[in-house]
GROMACS .gro file of C-alpha atoms in nm:
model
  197
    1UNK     CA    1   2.527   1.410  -0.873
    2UNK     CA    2   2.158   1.476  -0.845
    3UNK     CA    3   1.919   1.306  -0.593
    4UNK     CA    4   1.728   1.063  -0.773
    5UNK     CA    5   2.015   0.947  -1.034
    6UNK     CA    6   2.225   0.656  -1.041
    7UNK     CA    7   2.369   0.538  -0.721
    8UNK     CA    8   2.669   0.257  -0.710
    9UNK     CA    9   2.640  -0.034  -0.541
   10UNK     CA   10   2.781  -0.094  -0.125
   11UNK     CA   11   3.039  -0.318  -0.092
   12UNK     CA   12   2.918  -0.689  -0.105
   13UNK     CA   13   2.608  -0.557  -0.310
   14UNK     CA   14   2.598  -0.706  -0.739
   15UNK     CA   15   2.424  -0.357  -0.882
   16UNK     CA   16   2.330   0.010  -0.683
   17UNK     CA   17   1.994   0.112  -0.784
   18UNK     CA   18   1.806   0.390  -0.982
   19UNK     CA   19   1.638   0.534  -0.690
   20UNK     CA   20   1.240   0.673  -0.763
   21UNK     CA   21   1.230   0.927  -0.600
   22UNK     CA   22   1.350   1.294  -0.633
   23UNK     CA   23   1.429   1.487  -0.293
   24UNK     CA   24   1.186   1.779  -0.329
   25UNK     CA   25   1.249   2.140  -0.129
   26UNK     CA   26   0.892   2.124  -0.019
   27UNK     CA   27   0.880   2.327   0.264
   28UNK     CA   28   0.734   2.232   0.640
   29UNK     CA   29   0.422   2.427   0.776
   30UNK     CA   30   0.510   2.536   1.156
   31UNK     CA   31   0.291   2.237   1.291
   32UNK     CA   32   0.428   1.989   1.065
   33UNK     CA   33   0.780   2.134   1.221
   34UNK     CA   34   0.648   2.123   1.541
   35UNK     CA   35   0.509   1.743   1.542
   36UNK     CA   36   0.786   1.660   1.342
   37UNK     CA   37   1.041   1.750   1.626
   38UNK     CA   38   0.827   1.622   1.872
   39UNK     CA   39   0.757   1.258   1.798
   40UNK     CA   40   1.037   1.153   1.560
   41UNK     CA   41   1.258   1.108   1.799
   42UNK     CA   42   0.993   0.879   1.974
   43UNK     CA   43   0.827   0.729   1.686
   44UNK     CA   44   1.114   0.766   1.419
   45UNK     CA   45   1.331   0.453   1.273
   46UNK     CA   46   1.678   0.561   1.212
   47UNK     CA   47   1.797   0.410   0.885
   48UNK     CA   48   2.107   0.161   1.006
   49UNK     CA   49   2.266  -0.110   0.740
   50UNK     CA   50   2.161  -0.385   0.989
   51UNK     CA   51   1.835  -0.608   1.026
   52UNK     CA   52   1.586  -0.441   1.306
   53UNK     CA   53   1.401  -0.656   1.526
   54UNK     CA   54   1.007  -0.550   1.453
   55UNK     CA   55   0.855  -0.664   1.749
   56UNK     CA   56   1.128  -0.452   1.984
   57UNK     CA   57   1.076  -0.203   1.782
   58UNK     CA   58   0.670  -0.162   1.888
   59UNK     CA   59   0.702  -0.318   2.204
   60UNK     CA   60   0.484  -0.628   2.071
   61UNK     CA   61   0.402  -0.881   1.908
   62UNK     CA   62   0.182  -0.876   1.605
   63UNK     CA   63   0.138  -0.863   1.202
   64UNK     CA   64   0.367  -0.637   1.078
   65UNK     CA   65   0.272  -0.409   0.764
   66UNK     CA   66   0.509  -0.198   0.583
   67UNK     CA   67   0.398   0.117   0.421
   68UNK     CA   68   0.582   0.298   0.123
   69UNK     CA   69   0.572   0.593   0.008
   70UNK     CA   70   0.301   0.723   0.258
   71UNK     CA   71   0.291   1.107   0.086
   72UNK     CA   72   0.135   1.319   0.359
   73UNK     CA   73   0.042   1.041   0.570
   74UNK     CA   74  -0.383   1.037   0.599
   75UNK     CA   75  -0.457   0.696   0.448
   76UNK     CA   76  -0.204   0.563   0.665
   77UNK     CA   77  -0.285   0.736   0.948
   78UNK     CA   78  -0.652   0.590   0.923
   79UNK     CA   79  -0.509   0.213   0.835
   80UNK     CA   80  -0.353   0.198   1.146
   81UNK     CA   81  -0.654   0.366   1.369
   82UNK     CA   82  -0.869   0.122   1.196
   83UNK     CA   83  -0.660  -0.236   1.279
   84UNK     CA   84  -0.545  -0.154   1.615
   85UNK     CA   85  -0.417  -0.512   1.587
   86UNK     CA   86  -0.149  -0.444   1.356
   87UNK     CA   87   0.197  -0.217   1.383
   88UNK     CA   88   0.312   0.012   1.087
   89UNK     CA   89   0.612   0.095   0.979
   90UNK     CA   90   0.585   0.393   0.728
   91UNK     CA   91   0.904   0.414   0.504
   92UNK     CA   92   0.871   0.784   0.351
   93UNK     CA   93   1.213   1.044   0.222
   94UNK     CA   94   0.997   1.380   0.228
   95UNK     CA   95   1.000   1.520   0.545
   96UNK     CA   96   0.699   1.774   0.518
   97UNK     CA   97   0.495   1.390   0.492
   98UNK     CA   98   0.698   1.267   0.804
   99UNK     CA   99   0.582   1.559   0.973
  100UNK     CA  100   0.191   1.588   0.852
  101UNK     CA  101   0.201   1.159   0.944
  102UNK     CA  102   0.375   1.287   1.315
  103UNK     CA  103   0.103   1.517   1.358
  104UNK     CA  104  -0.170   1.264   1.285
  105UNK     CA  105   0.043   1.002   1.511
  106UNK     CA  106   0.013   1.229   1.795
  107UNK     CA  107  -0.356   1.371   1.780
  108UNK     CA  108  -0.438   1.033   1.734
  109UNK     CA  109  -0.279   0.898   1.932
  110UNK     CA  110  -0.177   0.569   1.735
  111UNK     CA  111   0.056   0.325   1.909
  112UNK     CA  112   0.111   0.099   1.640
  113UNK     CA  113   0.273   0.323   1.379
  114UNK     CA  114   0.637   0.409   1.352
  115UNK     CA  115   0.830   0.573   1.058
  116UNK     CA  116   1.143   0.579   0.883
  117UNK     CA  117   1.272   0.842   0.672
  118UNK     CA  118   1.478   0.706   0.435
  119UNK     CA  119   1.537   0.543   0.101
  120UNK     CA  120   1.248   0.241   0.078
  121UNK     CA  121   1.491   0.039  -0.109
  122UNK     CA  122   1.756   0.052   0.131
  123UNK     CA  123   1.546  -0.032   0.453
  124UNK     CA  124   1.381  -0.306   0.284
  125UNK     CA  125   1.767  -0.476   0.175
  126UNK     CA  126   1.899  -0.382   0.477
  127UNK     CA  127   1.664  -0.359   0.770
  128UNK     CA  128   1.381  -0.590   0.758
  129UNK     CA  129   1.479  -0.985   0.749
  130UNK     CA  130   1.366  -1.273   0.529
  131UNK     CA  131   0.990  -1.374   0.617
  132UNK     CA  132   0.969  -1.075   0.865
  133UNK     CA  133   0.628  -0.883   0.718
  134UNK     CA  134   0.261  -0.974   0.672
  135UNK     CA  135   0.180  -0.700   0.424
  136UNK     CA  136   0.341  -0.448   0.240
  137UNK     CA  137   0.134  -0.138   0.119
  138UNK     CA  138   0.285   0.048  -0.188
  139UNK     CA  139  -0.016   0.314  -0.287
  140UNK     CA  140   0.038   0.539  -0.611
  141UNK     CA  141   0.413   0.548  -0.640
  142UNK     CA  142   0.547   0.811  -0.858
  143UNK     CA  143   0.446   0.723  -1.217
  144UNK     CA  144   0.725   0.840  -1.388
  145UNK     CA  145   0.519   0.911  -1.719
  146UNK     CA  146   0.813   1.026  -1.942
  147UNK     CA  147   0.926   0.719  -2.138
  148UNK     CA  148   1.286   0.806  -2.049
  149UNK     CA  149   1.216   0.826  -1.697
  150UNK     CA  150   1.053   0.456  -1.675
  151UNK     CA  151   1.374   0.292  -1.536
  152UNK     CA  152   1.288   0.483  -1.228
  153UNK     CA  153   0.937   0.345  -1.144
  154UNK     CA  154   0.936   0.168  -0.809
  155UNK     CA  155   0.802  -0.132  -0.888
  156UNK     CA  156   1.058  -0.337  -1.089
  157UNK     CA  157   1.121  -0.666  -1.103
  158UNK     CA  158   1.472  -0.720  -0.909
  159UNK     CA  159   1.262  -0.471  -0.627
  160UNK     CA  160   0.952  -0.677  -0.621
  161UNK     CA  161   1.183  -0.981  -0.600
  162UNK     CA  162   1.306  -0.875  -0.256
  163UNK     CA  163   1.003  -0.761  -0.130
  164UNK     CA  164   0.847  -1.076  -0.155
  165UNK     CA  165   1.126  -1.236   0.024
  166UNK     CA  166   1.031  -1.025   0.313
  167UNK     CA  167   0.712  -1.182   0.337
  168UNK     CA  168   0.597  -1.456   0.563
  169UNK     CA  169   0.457  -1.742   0.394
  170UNK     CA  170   0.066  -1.633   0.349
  171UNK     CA  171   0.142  -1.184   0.313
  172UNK     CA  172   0.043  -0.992   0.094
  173UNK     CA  173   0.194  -0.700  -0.125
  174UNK     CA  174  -0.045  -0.434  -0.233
  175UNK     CA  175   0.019  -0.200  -0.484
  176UNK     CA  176  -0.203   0.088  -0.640
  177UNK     CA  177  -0.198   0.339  -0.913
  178UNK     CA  178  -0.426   0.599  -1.095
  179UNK     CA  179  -0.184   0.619  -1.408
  180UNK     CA  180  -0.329   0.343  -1.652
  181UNK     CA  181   0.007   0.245  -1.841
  182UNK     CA  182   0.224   0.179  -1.475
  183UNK     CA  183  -0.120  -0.017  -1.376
  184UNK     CA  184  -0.033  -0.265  -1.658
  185UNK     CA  185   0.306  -0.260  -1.574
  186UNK     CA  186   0.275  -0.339  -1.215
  187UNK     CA  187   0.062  -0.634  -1.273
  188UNK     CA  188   0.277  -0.796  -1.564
  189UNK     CA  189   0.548  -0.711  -1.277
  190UNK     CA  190   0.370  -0.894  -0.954
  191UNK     CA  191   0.264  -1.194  -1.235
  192UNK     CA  192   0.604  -1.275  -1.304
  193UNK     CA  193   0.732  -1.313  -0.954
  194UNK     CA  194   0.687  -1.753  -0.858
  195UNK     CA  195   0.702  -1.597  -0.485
  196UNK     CA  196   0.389  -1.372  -0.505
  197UNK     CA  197   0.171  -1.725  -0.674
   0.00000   0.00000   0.00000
């Protein structure tokens, strides 16, 4: 079976899920390679089927914003230089991103950013807890402009449904898009959800 095509459900879960993304052979420049070796095993999040404790995680406590989908990392990079206050947790599956966001970790030395490589879906059911974010940042998610390929689009309403549940009372979900159509989508989407009100 492909990447990016139906996956069955885990024991003790109702439905798997269409995942949204497509594992692409995009290929690592050496410094990308090079950060990426570096600081993941510093700054990186292994994926684990259990809830992680946030504030052990960044040695702190403070909000707690996730970020998915961060592509090759920039805006990111300069969210978290710019609110020092705040820790990151960057959810991203394409690893020449993970490295081009290690590299920017490291010459910037940012402190409050940490990233997991894995399925956004999965580390939201699985890793962060009820209430346990203050924002989530979702910025131009793959579009999925093929009619046929719709069911894929990230933000759905059984997805949008748990990510509000992972927000304390008072966060906020953010979502962007350039493509017109998902715009209209994602707002019908966010409308119909009594948590986001």
């Amino acid at each position: 079976m492909s990447e990016g095509a139906y996956t069955a459900g885990r024991a003790g879960e109702p439905h798997g899920h269409i995942k949204s993304f497509v594992r692409r052979a995009g290929r690592m420049s050496e410094a990308q390679e090079r950060y990426y070796a570096e600081m993941m095993p510093r700054i990186g999040v292994p994926y684990a089927a259990a809830p992680l404790d946030l504030d052990a995680t960044f040695g702190r406590r403070a909000g707690k914003i996730l970020e998915i989908g961060f592509g090759m990392g920039e805006t990111t990079a300069k969210i978290a230089e710019t609110c020092p206050g705040n820790d990151y947790l960057g959810v991203e599956v394409h690893t020449p991103g993970v490295g081009a966001l290690c590299k920017l970790i490291a010459t910037r030395e940012l402190a409050n950013l940490r990233i997991c490589q894995h399925d956004a879906v999965e580390v939201v059911r699985h890793m962060l807890a009820v209430d346990s974010l203050d924002g989530i940042h979702i910025f131009f998610p793959d579009p999925w402009h093929k009619k046929r390929h719709n069911k894929r689009r990230l933000i759905q309403p059984p997805f949008v449904a748990l990510l509000a549940s992972r927000l304390k009372p008072g966060g906020y979900l953010h979502c962007a898009t350039d493509w017109e159509e998902y715009g209209a989508q994602m707002l019908e989407v966010l409308s119909a959800e009594p948590a986001l009100q």
